[in-house]
């Protein structure tokens, strides 16, 4: 083979690796990733933000190191010998020990394994970094110091990656500093054990900006095979032993998805919080003051996906109720939630550009009401929604619209107090009733068979809302300002969903079928 042919072959090989990072990991690094780890690596290749919540010894730090090496050596671009698109990779963790003794040894093993395979990476391997002859191309690791945000100031590059392990132990202020560097072809990969439900890492598992993964010990190859397949990963005996300590064995008649009950080795278990965190890779059970547990949303999403995969429907049974939350100044989108009895067919957002556009929103509502003469639109008329409601009245749609005011008393059309599904709880105002109605609808114990299309933003909103009892025994929801403070935005999708439970009836013709798409 001539030198020119050899160089061409090398270029083709690098091109193939650049197009498929999993191929690079197998061939250049000789690593054996399981299917879930490969999915995480592919996410880092294509998505700006990847979040991984993981059980113990599930290989999260290893796949993070693989992703960092891939980014380091597959993203720079050259013109001849000139580096024209540089790359910088930062590895960080809450402590220096985690960087030096956990993350960098993984990097070192991969670097040296490639060398043994005949793949010689440019750069010198040191205790905390890989330095090349080009000062604008490097990988470095250091402790995330919340008091030293200047440490992040040098990470402006064409290709920039931040790989963060034990991310739940890093402050929101530090993440804010990192966020300032996410420009151009940037990546952020955060991996963590989900030991707390608050903070940046926890929010990443709910936010729509993120590609999200959960690594459960129950699905680890060593556990499934009951033998060592991938050295260093969690094994069957460890899981079996820890279930005796961290989970309760239950009978089949006690099994409920609401409690995240699961089957392992022919037995049924109910997890305690340590089991949820260290084995299932899930957050601890929500506090008693949280309105909606995350697992209720996930179950509703699963039912929705199964229903649509099974029936491939374009028509839904039952009366259509359209919850409308109208955007005003400073908010980007108005939200529409279309619910047909137990099925939310879709959640739509209409961009407003941060300005109120009553006529356009009224036109959108009218379009759907004209399409389905049995439908009713339930519009939040506190604030911007009042203008939309008035315009729809002018258009002669009074029989198909209802004004939803959160501050009004929680009473039905007969002026009787509204209660929860058990008839036991009463509510401080209409907002509390509507929010609790969503909770009752989603609660698996109530057998409502709720179906929701997957929406990371709705998941984030629903799981942030808190409630409490007043001194008179009625239920009240925390002020909206408190929710906005934690979310950094308004819970518009949840508000629109709650509006669909407003106790209003429709007097439009009843002999027509439901909504068609």
Short mmCIF file of C-alpha atoms in Angstrom, two decimals:
data_model
loop_
_atom_site.label_atom_id
_atom_site.label_comp_id
_atom_site.label_asym_id
_atom_site.label_seq_id
_atom_site.Cartn_x
_atom_site.Cartn_y
_atom_site.Cartn_z
CA UNK A 1 0.00 0.00 0.00
CA UNK A 2 1.40 3.40 -0.97
CA UNK A 3 1.75 6.21 1.56
CA UNK A 4 -1.03 8.11 -0.21
CA UNK A 5 -3.36 5.10 -0.04
CA UNK A 6 -2.47 4.59 3.63
CA UNK A 7 -3.31 8.23 4.43
CA UNK A 8 -6.57 7.95 2.51
CA UNK A 9 -7.52 4.83 4.44
CA UNK A 10 -6.77 6.66 7.69
CA UNK A 11 -8.91 9.63 6.67
CA UNK A 12 -11.80 7.32 5.83
CA UNK A 13 -11.45 5.59 9.20
CA UNK A 14 -11.48 8.86 11.12
CA UNK A 15 -14.48 10.04 9.08
CA UNK A 16 -16.38 6.86 9.97
CA UNK A 17 -15.55 7.32 13.65
CA UNK A 18 -16.57 10.98 13.54
CA UNK A 19 -19.96 10.00 12.14
CA UNK A 20 -20.49 7.24 14.72
CA UNK A 21 -19.01 7.75 18.17
CA UNK A 22 -20.15 4.31 19.32
CA UNK A 23 -18.09 2.79 16.50
CA UNK A 24 -15.09 4.85 17.67
CA UNK A 25 -15.61 3.60 21.23
CA UNK A 26 -15.67 -0.02 20.09
CA UNK A 27 -12.81 0.11 17.60
CA UNK A 28 -10.41 2.77 18.87
CA UNK A 29 -11.02 2.51 22.61
CA UNK A 30 -11.98 -1.20 22.72
CA UNK A 31 -14.76 -0.53 25.22
CA UNK A 32 -17.83 -2.65 25.79
CA UNK A 33 -20.74 -0.28 26.35
CA UNK A 34 -24.18 -1.69 27.07
CA UNK A 35 -27.16 -0.49 25.00
CA UNK A 36 -28.17 2.21 27.47
CA UNK A 37 -24.62 3.56 27.65
CA UNK A 38 -24.42 3.62 23.85
CA UNK A 39 -27.67 5.60 23.77
CA UNK A 40 -26.11 8.13 26.18
CA UNK A 41 -22.96 8.40 24.01
CA UNK A 42 -25.08 8.94 20.89
CA UNK A 43 -27.02 11.63 22.73
CA UNK A 44 -23.82 13.49 23.55
CA UNK A 45 -22.80 13.24 19.90
CA UNK A 46 -26.01 14.87 18.66
CA UNK A 47 -27.65 16.77 21.54
CA UNK A 48 -26.35 19.86 23.34
CA UNK A 49 -27.60 18.72 26.77
CA UNK A 50 -27.63 15.21 28.22
CA UNK A 51 -28.69 14.34 31.77
CA UNK A 52 -28.14 10.90 33.33
CA UNK A 53 -29.64 9.86 36.68
CA UNK A 54 -28.05 6.60 37.74
CA UNK A 55 -28.07 3.83 40.29
CA UNK A 56 -24.86 2.68 42.00
CA UNK A 57 -21.95 1.30 39.93
CA UNK A 58 -23.95 1.54 36.73
CA UNK A 59 -21.07 2.88 34.65
CA UNK A 60 -22.04 6.55 34.61
CA UNK A 61 -18.47 7.83 35.18
CA UNK A 62 -17.10 5.41 32.59
CA UNK A 63 -19.50 6.50 29.84
CA UNK A 64 -18.77 10.12 30.79
CA UNK A 65 -15.05 9.51 30.20
CA UNK A 66 -15.78 7.81 26.88
CA UNK A 67 -17.91 10.78 25.79
CA UNK A 68 -15.18 13.23 26.83
CA UNK A 69 -12.51 11.37 24.81
CA UNK A 70 -14.84 11.20 21.80
CA UNK A 71 -15.49 14.94 21.96
CA UNK A 72 -11.81 15.73 22.51
CA UNK A 73 -10.59 13.85 19.42
CA UNK A 74 -13.55 13.78 17.03
CA UNK A 75 -14.69 17.42 16.99
CA UNK A 76 -11.57 19.48 16.04
CA UNK A 77 -11.26 20.41 12.37
CA UNK A 78 -8.11 20.95 10.39
CA UNK A 79 -6.93 22.56 7.18
CA UNK A 80 -3.80 20.60 6.43
CA UNK A 81 -1.84 20.84 9.69
CA UNK A 82 -3.61 24.01 10.82
CA UNK A 83 -6.24 23.69 13.55
CA UNK A 84 -9.18 25.78 12.32
CA UNK A 85 -11.87 24.64 14.81
CA UNK A 86 -10.50 24.11 18.30
CA UNK A 87 -11.87 21.94 21.11
CA UNK A 88 -11.83 22.32 24.89
CA UNK A 89 -13.18 19.75 27.36
CA UNK A 90 -13.72 20.40 31.06
CA UNK A 91 -14.30 17.59 33.55
CA UNK A 92 -15.57 18.60 36.95
CA UNK A 93 -17.03 17.24 40.18
CA UNK A 94 -17.82 18.59 43.67
CA UNK A 95 -14.46 17.46 45.14
CA UNK A 96 -10.86 17.27 44.01
CA UNK A 97 -10.79 13.58 44.98
CA UNK A 98 -13.62 12.78 42.56
CA UNK A 99 -11.76 14.51 39.73
CA UNK A 100 -8.30 13.08 40.46
CA UNK A 101 -9.20 9.59 41.69
CA UNK A 102 -12.35 8.79 39.70
CA UNK A 103 -12.67 10.83 36.51
CA UNK A 104 -9.06 11.22 35.39
CA UNK A 105 -8.15 7.53 35.95
CA UNK A 106 -11.01 6.61 33.59
CA UNK A 107 -9.61 9.06 31.02
CA UNK A 108 -6.11 7.62 31.48
CA UNK A 109 -7.26 4.04 30.96
CA UNK A 110 -9.03 4.97 27.72
CA UNK A 111 -6.08 7.02 26.46
CA UNK A 112 -3.65 4.15 27.11
CA UNK A 113 -6.00 1.46 25.83
CA UNK A 114 -6.23 3.28 22.49
CA UNK A 115 -2.42 3.47 22.41
CA UNK A 116 -2.20 -0.32 22.87
CA UNK A 117 -4.61 -0.66 19.94
CA UNK A 118 -2.27 1.36 17.75
CA UNK A 119 -4.40 4.53 17.93
CA UNK A 120 -2.03 7.27 19.06
CA UNK A 121 -3.89 10.31 20.37
CA UNK A 122 -2.11 13.67 20.20
CA UNK A 123 -1.31 15.15 23.60
CA UNK A 124 0.44 14.43 26.87
CA UNK A 125 -1.48 12.68 29.62
CA UNK A 126 -1.05 14.34 33.04
CA UNK A 127 -2.67 13.93 36.48
CA UNK A 128 -5.43 16.42 35.70
CA UNK A 129 -5.44 16.89 31.94
CA UNK A 130 -4.47 16.06 28.39
CA UNK A 131 -2.39 18.84 26.85
CA UNK A 132 -1.59 19.04 23.17
CA UNK A 133 0.98 21.20 21.41
CA UNK A 134 -1.86 23.59 20.61
CA UNK A 135 -2.87 25.60 23.67
CA UNK A 136 -6.41 25.95 22.31
CA UNK A 137 -6.97 22.17 22.22
CA UNK A 138 -7.07 20.35 25.54
CA UNK A 139 -8.97 18.33 28.13
CA UNK A 140 -8.71 19.35 31.77
CA UNK A 141 -10.24 18.33 35.08
CA UNK A 142 -10.74 20.40 38.22
CA UNK A 143 -12.97 20.75 41.27
CA UNK A 144 -16.12 22.81 40.80
CA UNK A 145 -15.58 25.70 43.21
CA UNK A 146 -18.75 27.72 43.72
CA UNK A 147 -16.63 30.66 44.93
CA UNK A 148 -14.38 30.74 41.86
CA UNK A 149 -16.51 31.31 38.78
CA UNK A 150 -13.51 32.80 36.99
CA UNK A 151 -12.28 29.22 36.51
CA UNK A 152 -14.84 28.82 33.75
CA UNK A 153 -13.94 31.99 31.88
CA UNK A 154 -11.33 30.34 29.62
CA UNK A 155 -13.65 27.85 28.02
CA UNK A 156 -14.68 29.70 24.91
CA UNK A 157 -13.97 27.53 21.87
CA UNK A 158 -15.57 26.43 18.62
CA UNK A 159 -16.21 23.05 20.28
CA UNK A 160 -16.74 23.08 24.04
CA UNK A 161 -17.78 20.25 26.38
CA UNK A 162 -18.53 20.21 30.10
CA UNK A 163 -18.69 16.72 31.64
CA UNK A 164 -19.92 16.85 35.23
CA UNK A 165 -20.15 13.90 37.58
CA UNK A 166 -21.99 13.83 40.94
CA UNK A 167 -23.83 16.83 39.55
CA UNK A 168 -26.41 16.92 42.35
CA UNK A 169 -23.60 18.09 44.65
CA UNK A 170 -22.79 21.17 42.56
CA UNK A 171 -24.44 24.52 43.30
CA UNK A 172 -26.84 26.27 40.97
CA UNK A 173 -24.47 29.27 40.91
CA UNK A 174 -21.71 27.08 39.47
CA UNK A 175 -24.06 25.77 36.79
CA UNK A 176 -25.02 29.34 35.97
CA UNK A 177 -21.33 30.08 35.34
CA UNK A 178 -21.07 26.98 33.12
CA UNK A 179 -24.20 27.99 31.21
CA UNK A 180 -22.45 31.20 30.18
CA UNK A 181 -19.96 29.12 28.16
CA UNK A 182 -22.51 27.02 26.25
CA UNK A 183 -22.04 28.61 22.85
CA UNK A 184 -21.28 27.32 19.38
CA UNK A 185 -20.89 23.55 19.14
CA UNK A 186 -21.16 22.99 22.89
CA UNK A 187 -22.13 20.01 25.00
CA UNK A 188 -22.98 19.55 28.64
CA UNK A 189 -23.23 16.06 30.11
CA UNK A 190 -24.27 15.73 33.73
CA UNK A 191 -24.38 12.41 35.59
CA UNK A 192 -25.50 11.88 39.17
CA UNK A 193 -27.20 9.71 41.73
CA UNK A 194 -30.66 11.26 42.18
CA UNK A 195 -30.44 11.76 45.93
CA UNK A 196 -32.31 15.07 46.03
CA UNK A 197 -35.35 16.43 44.20
CA UNK A 198 -34.12 20.04 44.12
CA UNK A 199 -31.37 21.85 42.24
CA UNK A 200 -30.07 22.09 38.68
CA UNK A 201 -29.39 18.37 38.26
CA UNK A 202 -32.88 17.38 39.42
CA UNK A 203 -34.46 19.94 37.10
CA UNK A 204 -32.47 18.56 34.16
CA UNK A 205 -34.42 15.30 34.44
CA UNK A 206 -37.64 17.23 33.86
CA UNK A 207 -36.68 20.09 31.54
CA UNK A 208 -37.53 19.96 27.84
CA UNK A 209 -34.08 21.26 26.86
CA UNK A 210 -32.45 18.01 27.98
CA UNK A 211 -32.01 14.56 26.52
CA UNK A 212 -32.70 12.48 29.63
CA UNK A 213 -31.62 8.99 30.72
CA UNK A 214 -32.03 6.83 33.81
CA UNK A 215 -29.65 3.94 34.50
CA UNK A 216 -31.28 1.33 36.74
CA UNK A 217 -29.21 -1.40 38.36
CA UNK A 218 -32.00 -3.84 37.51
CA UNK A 219 -31.20 -3.49 33.80
CA UNK A 220 -27.43 -3.80 34.16
CA UNK A 221 -25.98 -6.59 31.94
CA UNK A 222 -24.29 -8.31 34.90
CA UNK A 223 -27.56 -8.34 36.82
CA UNK A 224 -29.67 -9.62 33.92
CA UNK A 225 -27.17 -12.37 33.07
CA UNK A 226 -26.45 -13.21 36.74
CA UNK A 227 -22.76 -13.31 35.86
CA UNK A 228 -19.87 -10.96 35.16
CA UNK A 229 -20.13 -9.55 31.64
CA UNK A 230 -18.86 -6.01 32.14
CA UNK A 231 -16.15 -5.80 34.85
CA UNK A 232 -16.71 -3.09 37.42
CA UNK A 233 -20.44 -2.70 36.88
CA UNK A 234 -23.03 -3.59 39.49
CA UNK A 235 -23.73 -7.32 39.74
CA UNK A 236 -26.61 -9.64 40.59
CA UNK A 237 -25.42 -10.59 44.10
CA UNK A 238 -25.07 -6.94 45.14
CA UNK A 239 -28.60 -6.11 43.99
CA UNK A 240 -30.03 -9.22 45.63
CA UNK A 241 -28.33 -8.36 48.92
CA UNK A 242 -29.35 -4.69 48.93
CA UNK A 243 -32.99 -5.47 48.16
CA UNK A 244 -33.13 -7.29 51.48
CA UNK A 245 -32.10 -4.03 53.18
CA UNK A 246 -33.73 -1.34 51.07
CA UNK A 247 -36.98 -2.84 49.74
CA UNK A 248 -40.00 -4.63 51.15
CA UNK A 249 -41.23 -7.86 49.61
CA UNK A 250 -44.96 -7.60 48.85
CA UNK A 251 -47.83 -9.84 47.76
CA UNK A 252 -49.31 -9.66 44.23
CA UNK A 253 -52.51 -8.07 45.57
CA UNK A 254 -50.41 -5.27 47.13
CA UNK A 255 -48.60 -4.41 43.89
CA UNK A 256 -49.19 -0.86 42.62
CA UNK A 257 -47.33 1.19 40.03
CA UNK A 258 -48.01 4.28 42.10
CA UNK A 259 -45.40 3.13 44.65
CA UNK A 260 -42.88 2.15 41.93
CA UNK A 261 -43.26 -1.51 42.92
CA UNK A 262 -41.21 -3.86 40.74
CA UNK A 263 -40.43 -7.51 40.06
CA UNK A 264 -36.96 -9.00 40.55
CA UNK A 265 -36.01 -12.66 40.35
CA UNK A 266 -39.62 -13.81 40.61
CA UNK A 267 -40.43 -11.67 43.66
CA UNK A 268 -42.32 -8.39 44.03
CA UNK A 269 -40.79 -5.46 45.91
CA UNK A 270 -41.72 -1.99 47.14
CA UNK A 271 -38.67 0.31 47.23
CA UNK A 272 -37.57 2.49 50.12
CA UNK A 273 -35.80 5.72 49.24
CA UNK A 274 -32.30 4.15 49.32
CA UNK A 275 -33.52 1.53 46.84
CA UNK A 276 -35.03 4.21 44.62
CA UNK A 277 -31.77 6.19 44.55
CA UNK A 278 -29.08 3.49 44.54
CA UNK A 279 -30.81 0.70 42.60
CA UNK A 280 -33.59 2.19 40.47
CA UNK A 281 -31.81 5.46 39.70
CA UNK A 282 -34.93 7.38 40.73
CA UNK A 283 -35.46 10.35 42.98
CA UNK A 284 -36.54 9.78 46.58
CA UNK A 285 -40.27 9.71 47.12
CA UNK A 286 -41.77 13.19 46.91
CA UNK A 287 -42.61 15.12 50.04
CA UNK A 288 -46.12 15.06 51.39
CA UNK A 289 -46.60 18.65 50.22
CA UNK A 290 -45.92 17.94 46.53
CA UNK A 291 -49.07 17.99 44.42
CA UNK A 292 -48.11 15.51 41.67
CA UNK A 293 -45.49 12.72 41.96
CA UNK A 294 -43.32 12.27 38.89
CA UNK A 295 -44.28 8.61 38.50
CA UNK A 296 -47.96 9.52 38.03
CA UNK A 297 -47.03 11.65 35.02
CA UNK A 298 -44.81 8.89 33.64
CA UNK A 299 -47.63 6.33 33.94
CA UNK A 300 -50.04 8.68 32.12
CA UNK A 301 -47.41 9.15 29.37
CA UNK A 302 -47.00 5.39 29.02
CA UNK A 303 -50.76 4.85 28.72
CA UNK A 304 -50.97 7.61 26.07
CA UNK A 305 -48.17 6.07 23.99
CA UNK A 306 -49.62 2.57 24.30
CA UNK A 307 -53.11 3.80 23.35
CA UNK A 308 -51.89 5.58 20.23
CA UNK A 309 -49.60 2.73 19.22
CA UNK A 310 -52.48 0.25 19.59
CA UNK A 311 -55.32 2.19 17.99
CA UNK A 312 -53.60 4.77 15.74
CA UNK A 313 -56.58 7.02 16.32
CA UNK A 314 -57.52 10.28 14.67
CA UNK A 315 -60.74 10.62 16.64
CA UNK A 316 -61.34 10.65 20.38
CA UNK A 317 -64.46 9.68 22.36
CA UNK A 318 -66.27 12.01 24.72
CA UNK A 319 -66.74 15.73 25.03
CA UNK A 320 -63.70 17.80 24.11
CA UNK A 321 -62.66 20.36 26.71
CA UNK A 322 -60.01 22.85 25.56
CA UNK A 323 -58.06 24.51 28.37
CA UNK A 324 -56.65 27.87 27.27
CA UNK A 325 -53.95 29.87 29.04
CA UNK A 326 -53.30 33.15 27.22
CA UNK A 327 -49.82 34.68 27.05
CA UNK A 328 -49.27 38.35 27.71
CA UNK A 329 -46.33 40.71 27.88
CA UNK A 330 -43.10 38.94 28.70
CA UNK A 331 -44.43 35.43 28.03
CA UNK A 332 -43.62 33.65 24.79
CA UNK A 333 -46.51 31.26 24.26
CA UNK A 334 -50.19 30.74 24.83
CA UNK A 335 -51.06 27.14 25.74
CA UNK A 336 -53.94 24.93 24.59
CA UNK A 337 -54.71 21.54 26.16
CA UNK A 338 -57.26 19.34 24.37
CA UNK A 339 -58.81 16.78 26.75
CA UNK A 340 -61.42 14.17 25.81
CA UNK A 341 -62.60 12.53 29.05
CA UNK A 342 -59.50 10.62 30.24
CA UNK A 343 -57.33 11.38 27.17
CA UNK A 344 -55.39 14.56 26.49
CA UNK A 345 -55.05 14.32 22.73
CA UNK A 346 -52.47 17.06 22.44
CA UNK A 347 -50.83 20.05 24.10
CA UNK A 348 -50.15 23.00 21.82
CA UNK A 349 -48.26 26.24 22.23
CA UNK A 350 -48.71 29.31 20.08
CA UNK A 351 -45.78 31.70 20.10
CA UNK A 352 -46.73 35.27 20.92
CA UNK A 353 -43.32 36.89 20.71
CA UNK A 354 -43.81 38.25 24.22
CA UNK A 355 -46.84 40.36 23.37
CA UNK A 356 -50.56 39.89 23.82
CA UNK A 357 -52.36 38.94 20.60
CA UNK A 358 -56.00 38.49 21.59
CA UNK A 359 -57.41 38.36 18.07
CA UNK A 360 -55.02 35.63 16.91
CA UNK A 361 -55.66 33.47 19.98
CA UNK A 362 -59.41 34.00 19.69
CA UNK A 363 -59.17 32.93 16.06
CA UNK A 364 -57.32 29.75 17.02
CA UNK A 365 -59.95 28.87 19.64
CA UNK A 366 -62.78 29.60 17.19
CA UNK A 367 -61.16 27.30 14.62
CA UNK A 368 -61.33 24.34 17.01
CA UNK A 369 -64.82 25.16 18.26
CA UNK A 370 -66.09 25.39 14.67
CA UNK A 371 -64.49 22.01 13.97
CA UNK A 372 -66.16 20.37 16.93
CA UNK A 373 -69.56 21.86 17.80
CA UNK A 374 -69.73 19.80 21.00
CA UNK A 375 -66.45 21.19 22.33
CA UNK A 376 -66.10 23.77 25.07
CA UNK A 377 -63.19 26.16 25.61
CA UNK A 378 -62.30 26.96 29.22
CA UNK A 379 -60.36 30.21 29.32
CA UNK A 380 -58.44 31.74 32.18
CA UNK A 381 -59.98 35.23 32.20
CA UNK A 382 -57.78 36.75 34.87
CA UNK A 383 -55.48 39.02 32.89
CA UNK A 384 -54.92 38.56 29.14
CA UNK A 385 -57.55 35.85 28.74
CA UNK A 386 -60.34 38.34 29.36
CA UNK A 387 -59.78 39.94 25.95
CA UNK A 388 -59.88 36.57 24.19
CA UNK A 389 -63.10 35.62 26.01
CA UNK A 390 -64.75 38.92 25.07
CA UNK A 391 -63.85 38.50 21.40
CA UNK A 392 -65.28 34.96 21.33
CA UNK A 393 -68.50 36.31 22.87
CA UNK A 394 -68.66 38.86 20.06
CA UNK A 395 -68.25 36.02 17.55
CA UNK A 396 -71.37 34.33 18.91
CA UNK A 397 -69.63 31.41 20.65
CA UNK A 398 -71.03 32.10 24.12
CA UNK A 399 -72.50 28.59 24.39
CA UNK A 400 -69.09 27.00 23.79
CA UNK A 401 -66.91 29.06 26.12
CA UNK A 402 -66.53 29.39 29.87
CA UNK A 403 -64.74 31.98 31.98
CA UNK A 404 -62.37 30.35 34.43
CA UNK A 405 -61.37 32.53 37.40
CA UNK A 406 -58.92 30.97 39.85
CA UNK A 407 -59.84 33.40 42.64
CA UNK A 408 -63.55 32.54 42.72
CA UNK A 409 -65.09 30.24 45.31
CA UNK A 410 -64.76 26.50 44.73
CA UNK A 411 -68.44 25.89 44.02
CA UNK A 412 -70.35 24.21 41.21
CA UNK A 413 -73.08 25.77 39.06
CA UNK A 414 -75.60 25.03 41.82
CA UNK A 415 -73.46 26.91 44.34
CA UNK A 416 -72.59 23.69 46.15
CA UNK A 417 -69.01 23.31 47.48
CA UNK A 418 -66.76 21.31 45.18
CA UNK A 419 -64.90 18.38 46.71
CA UNK A 420 -62.24 15.85 45.76
CA UNK A 421 -63.20 12.42 44.37
CA UNK A 422 -63.68 11.02 47.87
CA UNK A 423 -66.03 13.84 48.93
CA UNK A 424 -63.83 14.55 51.96
CA UNK A 425 -61.71 17.55 50.98
CA UNK A 426 -62.87 21.09 50.26
CA UNK A 427 -60.87 23.90 48.71
CA UNK A 428 -59.86 27.48 49.48
CA UNK A 429 -60.63 28.68 45.93
CA UNK A 430 -61.24 27.50 42.40
CA UNK A 431 -57.51 27.30 41.66
CA UNK A 432 -57.01 24.81 44.49
CA UNK A 433 -59.95 22.71 43.29
CA UNK A 434 -58.76 22.62 39.67
CA UNK A 435 -55.18 21.74 40.58
CA UNK A 436 -56.42 18.98 42.90
CA UNK A 437 -58.75 17.74 40.16
CA UNK A 438 -55.66 17.13 38.02
CA UNK A 439 -54.10 15.25 40.94
CA UNK A 440 -57.22 13.10 41.40
CA UNK A 441 -57.28 12.41 37.65
CA UNK A 442 -53.64 11.29 37.57
CA UNK A 443 -53.68 9.34 40.85
CA UNK A 444 -53.51 5.63 39.89
CA UNK A 445 -55.59 4.71 42.95
CA UNK A 446 -58.60 6.45 41.41
CA UNK A 447 -58.52 4.31 38.24
CA UNK A 448 -59.16 7.27 35.94
CA UNK A 449 -56.83 5.77 33.28
CA UNK A 450 -55.40 9.22 32.61
CA UNK A 451 -53.45 9.61 29.37
CA UNK A 452 -51.06 12.49 28.71
CA UNK A 453 -48.77 13.09 25.73
CA UNK A 454 -45.14 13.30 26.91
CA UNK A 455 -44.15 16.87 27.67
CA UNK A 456 -40.97 17.58 29.67
CA UNK A 457 -42.16 21.11 30.47
CA UNK A 458 -45.51 19.87 31.84
CA UNK A 459 -43.68 17.23 33.89
CA UNK A 460 -41.43 19.92 35.33
CA UNK A 461 -44.37 22.18 36.16
CA UNK A 462 -46.58 19.51 37.71
CA UNK A 463 -43.90 18.17 40.04
CA UNK A 464 -42.91 21.61 41.35
CA UNK A 465 -46.34 22.60 42.73
CA UNK A 466 -46.91 22.36 46.50
CA UNK A 467 -50.08 22.34 48.62
CA UNK A 468 -51.15 22.45 52.25
CA UNK A 469 -54.18 22.44 54.54
CA UNK A 470 -55.50 25.73 55.89
CA UNK A 471 -56.54 26.03 59.53
CA UNK A 472 -60.18 25.42 58.52
CA UNK A 473 -59.23 22.12 56.85
CA UNK A 474 -59.56 23.30 53.23
CA UNK A 475 -56.77 22.74 50.70
CA UNK A 476 -54.81 25.63 49.25
CA UNK A 477 -52.09 25.71 46.57
CA UNK A 478 -48.95 27.78 47.11
CA UNK A 479 -48.87 31.21 45.40
CA UNK A 480 -47.96 31.21 41.73
CA UNK A 481 -45.00 33.51 42.40
CA UNK A 482 -43.35 30.76 44.46
CA UNK A 483 -43.71 28.25 41.61
CA UNK A 484 -42.37 30.77 39.10
CA UNK A 485 -39.39 31.44 41.37
CA UNK A 486 -38.37 27.76 41.30
CA UNK A 487 -39.18 27.16 37.63
CA UNK A 488 -37.89 30.50 36.34
CA UNK A 489 -41.06 30.64 34.22
CA UNK A 490 -44.83 30.43 34.50
CA UNK A 491 -46.48 26.95 34.71
CA UNK A 492 -48.59 27.66 31.63
CA UNK A 493 -49.13 24.09 30.43
CA UNK A 494 -50.29 22.92 33.85
CA UNK A 495 -52.62 25.92 34.14
CA UNK A 496 -54.15 25.08 30.76
CA UNK A 497 -54.58 21.43 31.80
CA UNK A 498 -56.20 22.48 35.08
CA UNK A 499 -58.64 24.70 33.15
CA UNK A 500 -60.06 21.60 31.42
CA UNK A 501 -61.48 20.52 34.80
CA UNK A 502 -63.44 23.74 35.32
CA UNK A 503 -67.02 22.77 36.32
CA UNK A 504 -68.85 24.15 33.32
CA UNK A 505 -71.22 22.34 30.97
CA UNK A 506 -71.87 22.95 27.29
CA UNK A 507 -75.28 23.64 25.81
CA UNK A 508 -74.18 23.27 22.20
CA UNK A 509 -75.71 20.51 19.96
CA UNK A 510 -75.06 17.03 21.36
CA UNK A 511 -75.58 14.90 18.26
CA UNK A 512 -72.19 15.46 16.71
CA UNK A 513 -69.01 13.41 16.99
CA UNK A 514 -65.71 14.44 18.49
CA UNK A 515 -62.68 16.19 17.16
CA UNK A 516 -60.99 15.04 13.96
CA UNK A 517 -57.37 15.76 13.02
#
